[in-house]
Each structure stands twice: as structure tokens, then as C-alpha cells.
CSV table of C-alpha atoms in Angstrom, one decimal:
chain,number,residue,atom,x,y,z
A,1,MET,CA,0.0,0.0,0.0
A,2,MET,CA,1.4,3.4,-1.0
A,3,ILE,CA,1.0,6.3,1.5
A,4,ARG,CA,1.5,9.8,0.3
A,5,SER,CA,2.3,12.3,2.9
A,6,THR,CA,1.6,15.4,0.8
A,7,PRO,CA,-1.2,16.0,-1.7
A,8,ALA,CA,-0.5,16.1,-5.4
A,9,ALA,CA,-0.5,19.4,-7.2
A,10,GLY,CA,-4.0,20.7,-7.6
A,11,GLU,CA,-5.5,17.9,-5.4
A,12,HIS,CA,-8.3,18.9,-3.0
A,13,ILE,CA,-8.0,17.6,0.5
A,14,PRO,CA,-11.4,16.3,1.9
A,15,GLY,CA,-12.6,18.5,4.7
A,16,GLY,CA,-10.0,21.2,3.8
A,17,ASN,CA,-10.3,24.5,2.2
A,18,PRO,CA,-11.1,24.4,-1.6
A,19,PRO,CA,-8.2,25.4,-3.9
A,20,ASP,CA,-7.8,29.1,-4.6
A,21,ALA,CA,-9.0,29.6,-8.2
A,22,ALA,CA,-6.9,32.7,-8.7
A,23,ALA,CA,-3.8,30.9,-7.5
A,24,GLU,CA,-4.5,28.1,-9.9
A,25,ARG,CA,-4.8,30.5,-12.8
A,26,VAL,CA,-1.4,32.0,-11.8
A,27,ARG,CA,0.3,28.6,-11.3
A,28,GLY,CA,-1.0,27.2,-14.6
A,29,PRO,CA,1.0,29.3,-17.0
A,30,ALA,CA,4.2,29.1,-14.8
A,31,LEU,CA,4.0,25.3,-14.7
A,32,GLY,CA,3.4,25.3,-18.5
A,33,ALA,CA,6.5,27.4,-19.1
A,34,GLU,CA,8.6,25.1,-16.9
A,35,LEU,CA,7.2,22.1,-18.8
A,36,ALA,CA,8.0,23.7,-22.1
A,37,GLN,CA,11.5,24.4,-20.9
A,38,SER,CA,12.0,20.8,-19.8
A,39,ARG,CA,10.9,19.6,-23.2
A,40,VAL,CA,13.4,21.9,-24.9
A,41,GLN,CA,16.2,20.8,-22.6
A,42,LEU,CA,15.4,17.1,-23.1
A,43,ALA,CA,15.6,17.6,-26.9
A,44,GLU,CA,18.8,19.5,-26.6
A,45,LEU,CA,20.4,17.0,-24.3
A,46,SER,CA,19.4,14.2,-26.6
A,47,ALA,CA,21.0,16.0,-29.5
A,48,ARG,CA,24.1,16.6,-27.5
A,49,TYR,CA,24.3,12.9,-26.6
A,50,GLU,CA,23.8,11.9,-30.2
A,51,GLU,CA,26.6,14.2,-31.3
A,52,VAL,CA,29.0,12.8,-28.7
A,53,ILE,CA,28.4,9.1,-29.3
A,54,GLN,CA,28.8,9.6,-33.1
A,55,SER,CA,32.1,11.5,-32.8
A,56,PRO,CA,35.4,9.8,-33.6
A,57,ALA,CA,36.8,10.9,-30.2
A,58,TYR,CA,34.0,9.1,-28.3
A,59,ARG,CA,34.5,5.9,-30.3
A,60,ILE,CA,38.2,5.9,-29.8
A,61,GLY,CA,37.8,6.7,-26.1
A,62,SER,CA,35.3,3.9,-25.7
A,63,ALA,CA,37.7,1.4,-27.3
A,64,ILE,CA,40.6,2.5,-25.1
A,65,SER,CA,38.3,2.3,-22.0
A,66,ARG,CA,37.5,-1.3,-22.8
A,67,SER,CA,41.1,-2.2,-23.4
A,68,PRO,CA,43.7,-3.3,-20.8
A,69,LEU,CA,45.1,0.2,-20.8
A,70,GLY,CA,41.7,1.6,-19.7
A,71,THR,CA,41.6,-1.0,-16.8
A,72,LEU,CA,45.1,0.1,-15.7
A,73,TYR,CA,44.1,3.8,-15.8
A,74,ARG,CA,41.1,3.2,-13.6
A,75,ALA,CA,43.1,1.3,-11.1
A,76,VAL,CA,45.7,4.1,-10.9
A,77,SER,CA,42.9,6.7,-10.5
A,78,ARG,CA,41.4,4.8,-7.6
A,79,LEU,CA,44.8,4.6,-5.9
A,80,ARG,CA,45.3,8.4,-6.3
A,81,ARG,CA,41.9,9.1,-4.9
A,82,HIS,CA,42.6,6.8,-1.9
A,83,ARG,CA,45.8,8.6,-1.2
A,84,GLN,CA,44.1,12.0,-1.3
A,85,VAL,CA,41.4,10.9,1.1
A,86,SER,CA,43.8,9.3,3.6
A,87,GLY,CA,46.5,11.9,3.3
A,88,SER,CA,47.4,14.7,5.7
A,89,PRO,CA,44.8,17.4,6.4
A,90,VAL,CA,44.9,20.7,4.5
A,91,THR,CA,47.2,23.3,5.9
A,92,GLY,CA,47.2,27.1,5.5
A,93,SER,CA,44.4,29.5,5.5
A,94,PRO,CA,41.9,29.3,2.6
A,95,SER,CA,41.8,32.1,0.0
A,96,ALA,CA,38.7,34.2,0.1
A,97,ALA,CA,39.3,35.5,-3.4
A,98,GLU,CA,39.1,32.3,-5.4
A,99,VAL,CA,37.5,28.9,-4.6
A,100,HIS,CA,38.5,26.1,-7.0
A,101,ALA,CA,36.7,22.7,-7.3
A,102,ASP,CA,36.3,19.8,-9.6
A,103,HIS,CA,33.8,17.0,-9.7
A,104,ALA,CA,35.8,14.8,-7.3
A,105,SER,CA,36.2,17.5,-4.6
A,106,TYR,CA,32.8,19.2,-4.2
A,107,SER,CA,32.4,17.5,-0.9
A,108,SER,CA,36.0,17.7,0.2
A,109,GLY,CA,37.0,19.4,3.4
A,110,GLU,CA,39.3,21.8,1.5
A,111,PHE,CA,36.5,22.9,-0.9
A,112,LEU,CA,34.0,23.4,1.9
A,113,ALA,CA,36.6,25.4,4.0
A,114,ARG,CA,37.3,27.7,1.1
A,115,LEU,CA,33.6,28.2,0.5
A,116,GLN,CA,33.0,29.1,4.1
A,117,ALA,CA,35.8,31.6,3.9
A,118,LEU,CA,33.9,33.7,1.4
A,119,PRO,CA,32.7,36.9,3.1
A,120,GLN,CA,29.0,37.5,3.7
A,121,GLY,CA,27.1,40.3,2.1
A,122,GLU,CA,29.2,40.6,-1.1
A,123,PRO,CA,28.6,39.3,-4.6
A,124,ILE,CA,30.1,35.9,-5.6
A,125,ALA,CA,30.9,35.2,-9.3
A,126,ILE,CA,30.8,31.6,-10.5
A,127,ALA,CA,32.8,30.6,-13.6
A,128,HIS,CA,34.3,27.6,-15.4
A,129,PRO,CA,38.0,27.4,-14.5
A,130,GLU,CA,39.1,26.4,-18.0
A,131,TRP,CA,37.2,29.2,-19.9
A,132,LEU,CA,40.2,31.5,-19.7
A,133,GLY,CA,38.8,34.7,-21.2
A,134,ILE,CA,35.6,34.5,-19.1
A,135,ARG,CA,37.5,33.6,-16.0
A,136,SER,CA,39.8,36.6,-16.5
A,137,SER,CA,36.8,38.9,-17.0
A,138,ALA,CA,35.1,37.5,-13.9
A,139,SER,CA,38.2,38.0,-11.8
A,140,GLN,CA,38.4,41.7,-12.7
A,141,MET,CA,34.7,42.5,-12.3
A,142,PHE,CA,34.2,40.7,-9.0
A,143,GLU,CA,36.5,40.2,-6.0
A,144,HIS,CA,35.2,36.8,-4.9
A,145,LEU,CA,35.1,33.8,-7.3
A,146,LEU,CA,33.9,30.3,-7.2
A,147,PHE,CA,35.1,28.0,-10.0
A,148,LEU,CA,32.8,25.1,-11.0
A,149,ARG,CA,33.1,22.9,-14.0
A,150,ASP,CA,30.3,21.9,-16.3
A,151,ASP,CA,29.6,18.6,-14.5
A,152,LEU,CA,27.0,19.5,-11.9
A,153,SER,CA,24.3,17.0,-11.2
A,154,PRO,CA,21.0,18.0,-9.4
A,155,ALA,CA,22.2,16.4,-6.2
A,156,ILE,CA,25.6,18.1,-6.3
A,157,ALA,CA,24.0,21.4,-7.2
A,158,GLN,CA,21.6,21.1,-4.3
A,159,GLU,CA,24.5,20.7,-1.8
A,160,ILE,CA,26.4,23.6,-3.3
A,161,ALA,CA,23.3,25.7,-3.2
A,162,ARG,CA,22.9,25.0,0.5
A,163,ARG,CA,26.5,25.9,1.2
A,164,LEU,CA,26.2,29.1,-0.8
A,165,ALA,CA,23.1,30.1,1.0
A,166,ASP,CA,25.0,29.7,4.3
A,167,CYS,CA,27.6,32.2,2.9
A,168,GLY,CA,24.9,34.9,2.6
A,169,PRO,CA,26.2,36.6,-0.5
A,170,SER,CA,24.5,39.8,-1.7
A,171,ALA,CA,24.2,38.3,-5.2
A,172,ILE,CA,25.4,35.3,-7.2
A,173,VAL,CA,26.6,36.0,-10.8
A,174,PHE,CA,27.0,33.2,-13.2
A,175,GLN,CA,29.7,33.8,-15.9
A,176,GLY,CA,29.2,32.4,-19.4
A,177,PHE,CA,26.7,29.8,-18.2
A,178,PRO,CA,28.1,26.3,-18.6
A,179,TYR,CA,25.0,24.1,-19.3
A,180,THR,CA,24.8,22.2,-16.0
A,181,TYR,CA,24.8,25.5,-14.1
A,182,GLN,CA,21.0,25.3,-14.6
A,183,HIS,CA,20.8,22.8,-11.8
A,184,LEU,CA,22.4,25.3,-9.4
A,185,VAL,CA,20.0,28.0,-10.5
A,186,ASP,CA,17.1,25.7,-9.9
A,187,SER,CA,18.3,24.7,-6.5
A,188,LEU,CA,19.0,28.3,-5.4
A,189,HIS,CA,15.7,29.4,-6.7
A,190,ARG,CA,13.9,26.7,-4.7
A,191,SER,CA,15.8,27.1,-1.4
A,192,ALA,CA,17.4,30.6,-1.4
A,193,GLN,CA,15.1,32.9,-3.2
A,194,HIS,CA,16.4,35.8,-1.1
A,195,ILE,CA,19.7,35.7,-3.0
A,196,PRO,CA,19.4,37.5,-6.4
A,197,LEU,CA,20.9,35.5,-9.3
A,198,TYR,CA,22.5,37.1,-12.3
A,199,ALA,CA,24.2,35.9,-15.4
A,200,VAL,CA,26.8,37.5,-17.7
A,201,TRP,CA,26.8,36.4,-21.3
A,202,HIS,CA,30.2,36.8,-23.0
A,203,GLY,CA,29.2,35.7,-26.5
A,204,THR,CA,27.8,37.3,-29.6
A,205,PHE,CA,25.0,36.5,-31.9
A,206,MET,CA,27.5,35.2,-34.5
A,207,GLN,CA,28.1,32.2,-32.2
A,208,ALA,CA,24.5,31.0,-32.7
A,209,SER,CA,26.0,28.7,-35.3
A,210,GLU,CA,27.9,26.9,-32.5
A,211,ASP,CA,25.6,24.3,-30.9
A,212,TYR,CA,26.8,24.5,-27.3
A,213,ALA,CA,26.8,28.3,-27.3
A,214,TRP,CA,23.3,28.5,-28.8
A,215,ARG,CA,21.8,26.0,-26.4
A,216,SER,CA,23.4,27.8,-23.4
A,217,PHE,CA,22.2,31.2,-24.7
A,218,ARG,CA,18.6,30.0,-25.1
A,219,LEU,CA,18.7,28.4,-21.7
A,220,VAL,CA,19.9,31.5,-19.8
A,221,CYS,CA,17.3,33.6,-21.6
A,222,SER,CA,14.6,31.1,-20.6
A,223,LEU,CA,15.7,31.1,-17.0
A,224,GLN,CA,15.5,34.9,-17.0
A,225,ARG,CA,12.0,35.0,-18.5
A,226,GLN,CA,10.9,32.5,-15.8
A,227,GLY,CA,12.2,34.9,-13.1
A,228,LYS,CA,14.9,32.5,-11.8
A,229,ILE,CA,17.6,34.9,-13.0
A,230,ARG,CA,17.1,38.6,-12.3
A,231,ARG,CA,19.1,40.1,-15.1
A,232,ILE,CA,21.6,39.1,-17.9
A,233,GLY,CA,24.7,41.2,-18.4
A,234,CYS,CA,26.0,41.5,-22.0
A,235,VAL,CA,29.6,42.5,-22.9
A,236,LYS,CA,28.7,43.1,-26.5
A,237,ARG,CA,27.4,46.6,-27.0
A,238,GLY,CA,23.9,46.7,-28.3
A,239,GLN,CA,23.1,43.1,-27.4
A,240,ASP,CA,21.3,44.2,-24.2
A,241,GLU,CA,18.9,46.4,-26.2
A,242,ILE,CA,17.9,43.6,-28.5
A,243,LEU,CA,17.3,41.3,-25.5
A,244,ARG,CA,15.2,43.9,-23.7
A,245,ARG,CA,13.1,44.3,-26.9
A,246,ASN,CA,12.5,40.6,-26.8
A,247,GLY,CA,11.3,40.4,-23.2
A,248,VAL,CA,14.6,39.6,-21.4
A,249,ASP,CA,15.9,42.0,-18.7
A,250,ALA,CA,19.5,42.8,-19.7
A,251,SER,CA,22.1,45.5,-19.3
A,252,PHE,CA,25.5,46.3,-20.9
A,253,LEU,CA,28.8,45.6,-19.0
A,254,LEU,CA,32.3,46.8,-19.8
A,255,ASN,CA,35.1,44.4,-19.2
A,256,ARG,CA,38.1,46.0,-17.4
A,257,TYR,CA,41.6,45.2,-16.1
A,258,THR,CA,42.4,47.1,-12.9
A,259,GLN,CA,46.2,46.9,-13.3
A,260,VAL,CA,47.5,50.0,-15.0
A,261,PRO,CA,51.1,50.0,-16.5
A,262,GLN,CA,53.6,52.5,-15.2
A,263,HIS,CA,55.6,52.4,-18.5
A,264,ALA,CA,56.1,50.3,-21.6
A,265,SER,CA,57.6,46.8,-20.9
A,266,LYS,CA,61.3,46.3,-21.5
A,267,VAL,CA,61.8,44.1,-24.5
A,268,ALA,CA,65.0,42.4,-25.8
A,269,ASP,CA,67.1,43.9,-28.5
A,270,GLY,CA,66.9,42.4,-31.9
A,271,ALA,CA,63.9,41.3,-34.0
A,272,SER,CA,60.5,42.9,-33.2
A,273,ARG,CA,58.4,40.3,-31.4
A,274,LEU,CA,54.8,40.2,-32.6
A,275,GLY,CA,52.5,38.1,-30.3
A,276,ILE,CA,49.5,36.1,-31.6
A,277,TRP,CA,47.9,34.3,-28.7
A,278,SER,CA,44.8,32.6,-30.0
A,279,ILE,CA,44.3,29.2,-28.5
A,280,SER,CA,42.5,27.8,-31.5
A,281,GLU,CA,41.4,28.7,-35.0
A,282,LEU,CA,37.8,29.7,-34.8
A,283,ARG,CA,35.9,31.0,-37.8
A,284,HIS,CA,35.6,34.4,-36.3
A,285,LYS,CA,39.2,34.5,-35.0
A,286,PRO,CA,41.5,33.4,-37.9
A,287,PRO,CA,45.1,34.3,-37.5
A,288,TYR,CA,46.1,34.5,-41.1
A,289,GLU,CA,45.6,38.2,-41.8
A,290,MET,CA,47.8,38.9,-38.8
A,291,LEU,CA,50.4,36.5,-40.1
A,292,ALA,CA,50.3,38.1,-43.5
A,293,ALA,CA,50.7,41.5,-41.9
A,294,ALA,CA,53.8,40.2,-40.1
A,295,SER,CA,55.4,39.3,-43.4
A,296,MET,CA,55.4,43.0,-44.2
A,297,ILE,CA,57.4,44.0,-41.1
A,298,ASP,CA,61.2,44.0,-41.5
A,299,ASN,CA,63.2,42.1,-38.9
A,300,ALA,CA,60.2,40.7,-37.0
A,301,ILE,CA,59.3,37.3,-35.5
A,302,VAL,CA,55.9,36.0,-34.6
A,303,VAL,CA,55.5,34.4,-31.2
A,304,GLY,CA,52.5,32.7,-29.6
A,305,SER,CA,51.1,29.7,-27.9
A,306,VAL,CA,49.5,27.1,-30.3
A,307,ALA,CA,50.1,27.0,-34.0
A,308,SER,CA,48.2,24.6,-36.3
A,309,GLN,CA,49.9,22.8,-39.2
A,310,ARG,CA,48.2,25.3,-41.6
A,311,MET,CA,49.6,28.2,-39.6
A,312,ARG,CA,53.1,26.8,-39.8
A,313,GLU,CA,52.6,26.3,-43.6
A,314,PHE,CA,51.4,29.8,-43.9
A,315,CYS,CA,54.5,31.2,-42.1
A,316,GLU,CA,56.7,29.1,-44.4
A,317,GLU,CA,54.9,30.3,-47.6
A,318,PHE,CA,55.2,33.9,-46.6
A,319,GLY,CA,58.6,33.8,-45.0
A,320,VAL,CA,57.4,34.7,-41.5
A,321,PRO,CA,60.0,33.8,-38.8
A,322,ASN,CA,58.1,32.2,-35.9
A,323,ASP,CA,58.7,30.7,-32.4
A,324,PHE,CA,55.4,29.2,-31.1
A,325,VAL,CA,55.4,27.6,-27.6
A,326,GLY,CA,53.5,24.6,-29.0
A,327,SER,CA,50.9,24.4,-26.3
A,328,VAL,CA,48.4,26.5,-24.4
A,329,VAL,CA,50.3,28.8,-22.0
A,330,PRO,CA,49.1,28.6,-18.4
A,331,GLN,CA,47.3,31.7,-17.3
A,332,SER,CA,49.9,32.4,-14.6
A,333,GLU,CA,52.6,32.6,-17.3
A,334,MET,CA,50.8,34.8,-19.8
A,335,PRO,CA,51.8,38.2,-18.3
A,336,GLU,CA,55.5,37.3,-18.9
A,337,HIS,CA,54.9,36.2,-22.5
A,338,LEU,CA,52.8,39.3,-23.3
A,339,ALA,CA,55.3,41.7,-21.8
A,340,ALA,CA,58.1,40.2,-23.8
A,341,CYS,CA,56.4,41.3,-27.1
A,342,HIS,CA,56.9,44.7,-28.8
A,343,VAL,CA,53.3,44.5,-29.8
A,344,ASN,CA,50.5,41.9,-29.4
A,345,LEU,CA,47.9,41.3,-32.1
A,346,TYR,CA,44.2,40.5,-31.5
A,347,VAL,CA,42.5,41.5,-34.7
A,348,THR,CA,39.5,39.3,-35.1
A,349,LEU,CA,36.3,39.3,-37.2
A,350,ASN,CA,33.9,39.2,-34.3
A,351,GLU,CA,34.4,40.2,-30.6
A,352,CYS,CA,32.7,41.5,-27.5
A,353,ALA,CA,35.3,43.1,-25.2
A,354,PRO,CA,38.2,40.6,-25.2
A,355,MET,CA,40.4,40.4,-22.1
A,356,LEU,CA,43.8,39.7,-23.8
A,357,PRO,CA,44.3,43.3,-25.1
A,358,LEU,CA,43.6,44.6,-21.5
A,359,GLU,CA,45.9,42.0,-20.1
A,360,SER,CA,48.6,43.0,-22.6
A,361,PHE,CA,48.4,46.7,-21.7
A,362,ALA,CA,48.4,45.8,-18.0
A,363,VAL,CA,52.0,44.6,-18.4
A,364,GLY,CA,53.0,47.5,-20.6
A,365,ALA,CA,52.8,45.9,-24.1
A,366,PRO,CA,50.5,47.6,-26.6
A,367,CYS,CA,47.9,45.4,-28.3
A,368,ILE,CA,46.2,46.1,-31.7
A,369,VAL,CA,42.5,45.2,-32.0
A,370,GLY,CA,39.7,45.2,-34.6
A,371,PRO,CA,36.8,47.7,-34.9
A,372,ASN,CA,34.4,45.4,-33.0
A,373,THR,CA,35.2,46.3,-29.4
A,374,PRO,CA,34.3,49.3,-27.3
A,375,TYR,CA,38.0,50.0,-26.6
A,376,PHE,CA,39.5,53.5,-27.3
A,377,GLU,CA,36.2,54.9,-28.6
A,378,ASP,CA,36.7,58.2,-26.7
A,379,ASP,CA,40.5,58.5,-27.4
A,380,PRO,CA,41.3,59.6,-30.9
A,381,TYR,CA,45.0,59.1,-30.5
A,382,LEU,CA,44.8,55.5,-29.2
A,383,ARG,CA,42.1,54.6,-31.7
A,384,SER,CA,44.2,55.8,-34.6
A,385,ARG,CA,47.2,53.7,-33.5
A,386,LEU,CA,45.6,50.6,-32.2
A,387,VAL,CA,42.2,49.9,-34.0
A,388,VAL,CA,42.2,48.3,-37.4
A,389,ASP,CA,39.1,49.5,-39.3
A,390,VAL,CA,38.9,46.5,-41.6
A,391,PRO,CA,39.9,43.4,-39.7
A,392,ASP,CA,40.7,41.3,-42.8
A,393,ASP,CA,43.0,43.9,-44.3
A,394,ALA,CA,46.5,42.7,-43.7
A,395,SER,CA,48.1,45.9,-45.1
A,396,GLU,CA,46.1,48.0,-42.5
A,397,ILE,CA,47.2,45.6,-39.7
A,398,ALA,CA,50.8,46.1,-40.9
A,399,ALA,CA,50.4,49.9,-40.8
A,400,ARG,CA,49.2,49.8,-37.2
A,401,ILE,CA,52.1,47.5,-36.3
A,402,GLY,CA,54.5,50.1,-37.7
A,403,ASP,CA,52.7,52.9,-35.8
A,404,VAL,CA,53.2,51.0,-32.5
A,405,LEU,CA,56.8,50.1,-33.1
A,406,ARG,CA,57.6,53.8,-33.7
A,407,GLU,CA,55.5,55.2,-30.8
A,408,ARG,CA,55.5,52.4,-28.3
A,409,ASP,CA,56.4,54.4,-25.2
A,410,GLN,CA,54.0,57.3,-26.1
A,411,ILE,CA,51.1,54.8,-26.7
A,412,VAL,CA,51.5,53.1,-23.3
A,413,SER,CA,51.8,56.6,-21.6
A,414,ALA,CA,48.5,57.6,-23.2
A,415,TYR,CA,46.9,54.3,-22.2
A,416,LYS,CA,47.7,55.1,-18.5
A,417,ALA,CA,45.4,58.1,-18.6
A,418,TYR,CA,42.8,56.3,-20.7
A,419,ALA,CA,42.6,53.2,-18.3
A,420,VAL,CA,41.7,55.4,-15.3
A,421,ARG,CA,38.7,56.8,-17.2
A,422,TYR,CA,37.7,53.5,-18.7
A,423,ASN,CA,37.9,51.5,-15.5
A,424,ALA,CA,35.7,54.0,-13.6
A,425,LEU,CA,33.1,53.7,-16.4
A,426,SER,CA,33.3,49.9,-16.2
A,427,ALA,CA,32.7,49.9,-12.4
A,428,THR,CA,29.6,52.0,-13.0
A,429,THR,CA,28.2,49.5,-15.5
A,430,VAL,CA,28.7,46.7,-12.9
A,431,LYS,CA,27.0,48.6,-10.2
A,432,GLN,CA,24.0,49.4,-12.5
A,433,PHE,CA,23.9,45.7,-13.5
A,434,LEU,CA,23.5,44.6,-9.8
A,435,ASP,CA,21.0,47.4,-8.8
């Protein structure tokens, strides 16, 4: 015999008060919206699953997992986890600025201690630790960060939500919105409605062709329309206006980098070092116009992190000396690499407000950008030296490189004054976003 302790939704209890008709009329559309969202999410997750299982990487990984090598790997992993659990306790005081976690440590004593060290009454930003640009943006906009991967289950999200509620933040701001963050939003909305939830979207409409970005964007808009997220912040100028026109509460945010250079970085004598630091070849971030521009600069060498085979062939074809690291540079080492360049290049076909140019200037190395960012809009001198009006015009990129090489010290000096104004404006946009 099944005993139900609580009535089902809409069920009338004999002898009790009849259901409130007005409340039912309000509840009906809300439940319908959530049901519609659940159907969309189920379809999207099914599509994602089908994409994964049909991919060559999944098939190869499955074959390796079933092989003796996979068995050995799992045994070594179990041994490592056992050593971590039975090892010595964590020493040192936890950082209140950044809280790191991965799937295996959400319930660990170290993670919980760091979470509890976050101060009460202040905003907490949540970001994926491996989304480097978004992570950098979040660290400059907000003082206190929690890093969570895209691996949250409803149960894990419920536990993290409980811990976050105990911290008593003034707001929680989701950055970029990894897909499984929806579980944390739902848990916080159920159990901690007094904490306002926000999301910052770092993409552009051009990325609607990318499956993951499109699904995540639709999800965060749906959560805002349902009232689970108070407001969406957009770092692409004008995107907030379009969202508001379509029923989504949104506002514009300016990325910033609070470190201001005192002078231009000291660079080695010899060839002019031109930095290209894209970590992959995306359709809206091709490196080839920048490489072609480098071929027009006498006594120059291109440096960077990762270079594809095609990039190396391009350098060979156009006689571009190069010295690529060959792997993604750890975030902690990027300032040193950026500062060693005479000029860094970040001329792309589509952008919001990229962090790399700000990070480059922070260490005293000028960075050339395309016309699709809000940078240097109110500074005629910097705009004339650093902004390429036509991002796929290699000759114009080369002209800007020449300008920077001739006026490097003067450009960094002008940036010092510009950064003070710009950072103050950025802080104002963040304050308005959270109001």
C-alpha cells in the first residue's frame, strides 16, 4: 500500500479549504512554461548525446576504455583518490578570493573550508576554471570567485546551493553559463530565493551557429524569463537592447583590467616580437591576416602559444619567422609572455570586449585590435594607432604595427590616462547591473 504524505499538485483535501481559483490560474502558466523548458532541454540533451556518441573521439575513447590500458588507468585513478582521502589534512588558510573545485572535490574538506571563507554580504561570481577569457573577465569584475566545472548533477547542485546560502552573498553572478549550471540556478531558486541571481553572457549572436553556445544562450534567456535569473549582463554593445526588446531583462557591461602600467615593458634587442595568442582557429578568429601582416614588417618574428599545421605552412609560404610555444600557455605565465612582445595582435572578425588586449596593456605591451570592441572609442590618438578599421585587411594591420613600433612608449603613456577613465566607467556598469 502506497502512503502519500503530501497532496499532489491541484489535489483537493477532503474537509479542507477548496483550492484558490486565482492561485491556480497563476500557477498554470508558470507550470506550463517550466514544462516547455523541460521539453526543450530534453531535446537539446538528446541532440548533444547523439553528437557525442557519433564522434570519432568518443568511439576511440570507448575502445581505449574497454582495453587493458583503460583498466590500468582506472586502477591508478582509484589509488590516487585513496591517497588524497587518507593523506594529511589541508594546511594554511583558505583564500577568500578564489575557490577552486572539480567533480571529485565538491564534498571535500578543502573545498568546503574555502567556500565558508567567502565573506558574507558581497557578490560571488561563478565561472568555469578552463574558460580562460571568461575567467579573467570575472576576476576583474568581482572580487570573490567560485570555479565550478560543467559537471553539476542536481544532487551536487543542491548541496552547493545549501553551502552558498550559508555564505549569505548579496548576489550570485553566473559567468558564461556552462550548461549544467541550470541545476544550481534551480536549487538556489527553490531554497534561497532571497539571494538574487544574475548571469553574464560573453558571447555574440554570431556564435549562434555553435551548438553549445546557442543552447546555453537559449537556456539562460529562458531562466531569466521565468524569473529565476534577475538580469543578464552583455559585454557586446547593443546586445542588451535587443534582449530587452524581446522580453529579457539585460544590461551592458564593460570588461576591465584594474592593473595599469607605469611604463612600456622592457623588450629584448633584436627582432621585433609580434604576439598572436589565439588558443584555436575559430571561424571568427582566424590568425592568417595577422600572419600576412607580419610578413610586411622588417626584422620581425611572430611568437604565440599554439600553431596549427596550416599556420606553420602559412608562415613558411610567406617567409614569416616564428617561435610558437606549441601548447596553451598557463594563465599564470601569460603576463610574462605578453610583456616580452613589442606588440601583441588581437585583430578578429567578431568580438565583445576581449580580455587579452587589456591583459597585454596591463604589463606595458600595446595590443592592436579590430573595430568590433568598445576599446579606445573616446580617445582619438589611441584609436588611430591601435584599432584596425577593416579586420581582414593585412596591409592595414601592418600599418598599425608600424605605428606601435615607432611610438610604443608614447602609446603606453596615453593608455595610462585612458585606463583610469575606462575602469571607472566599467565599475559604473557593474554597479548598475546589480542594482
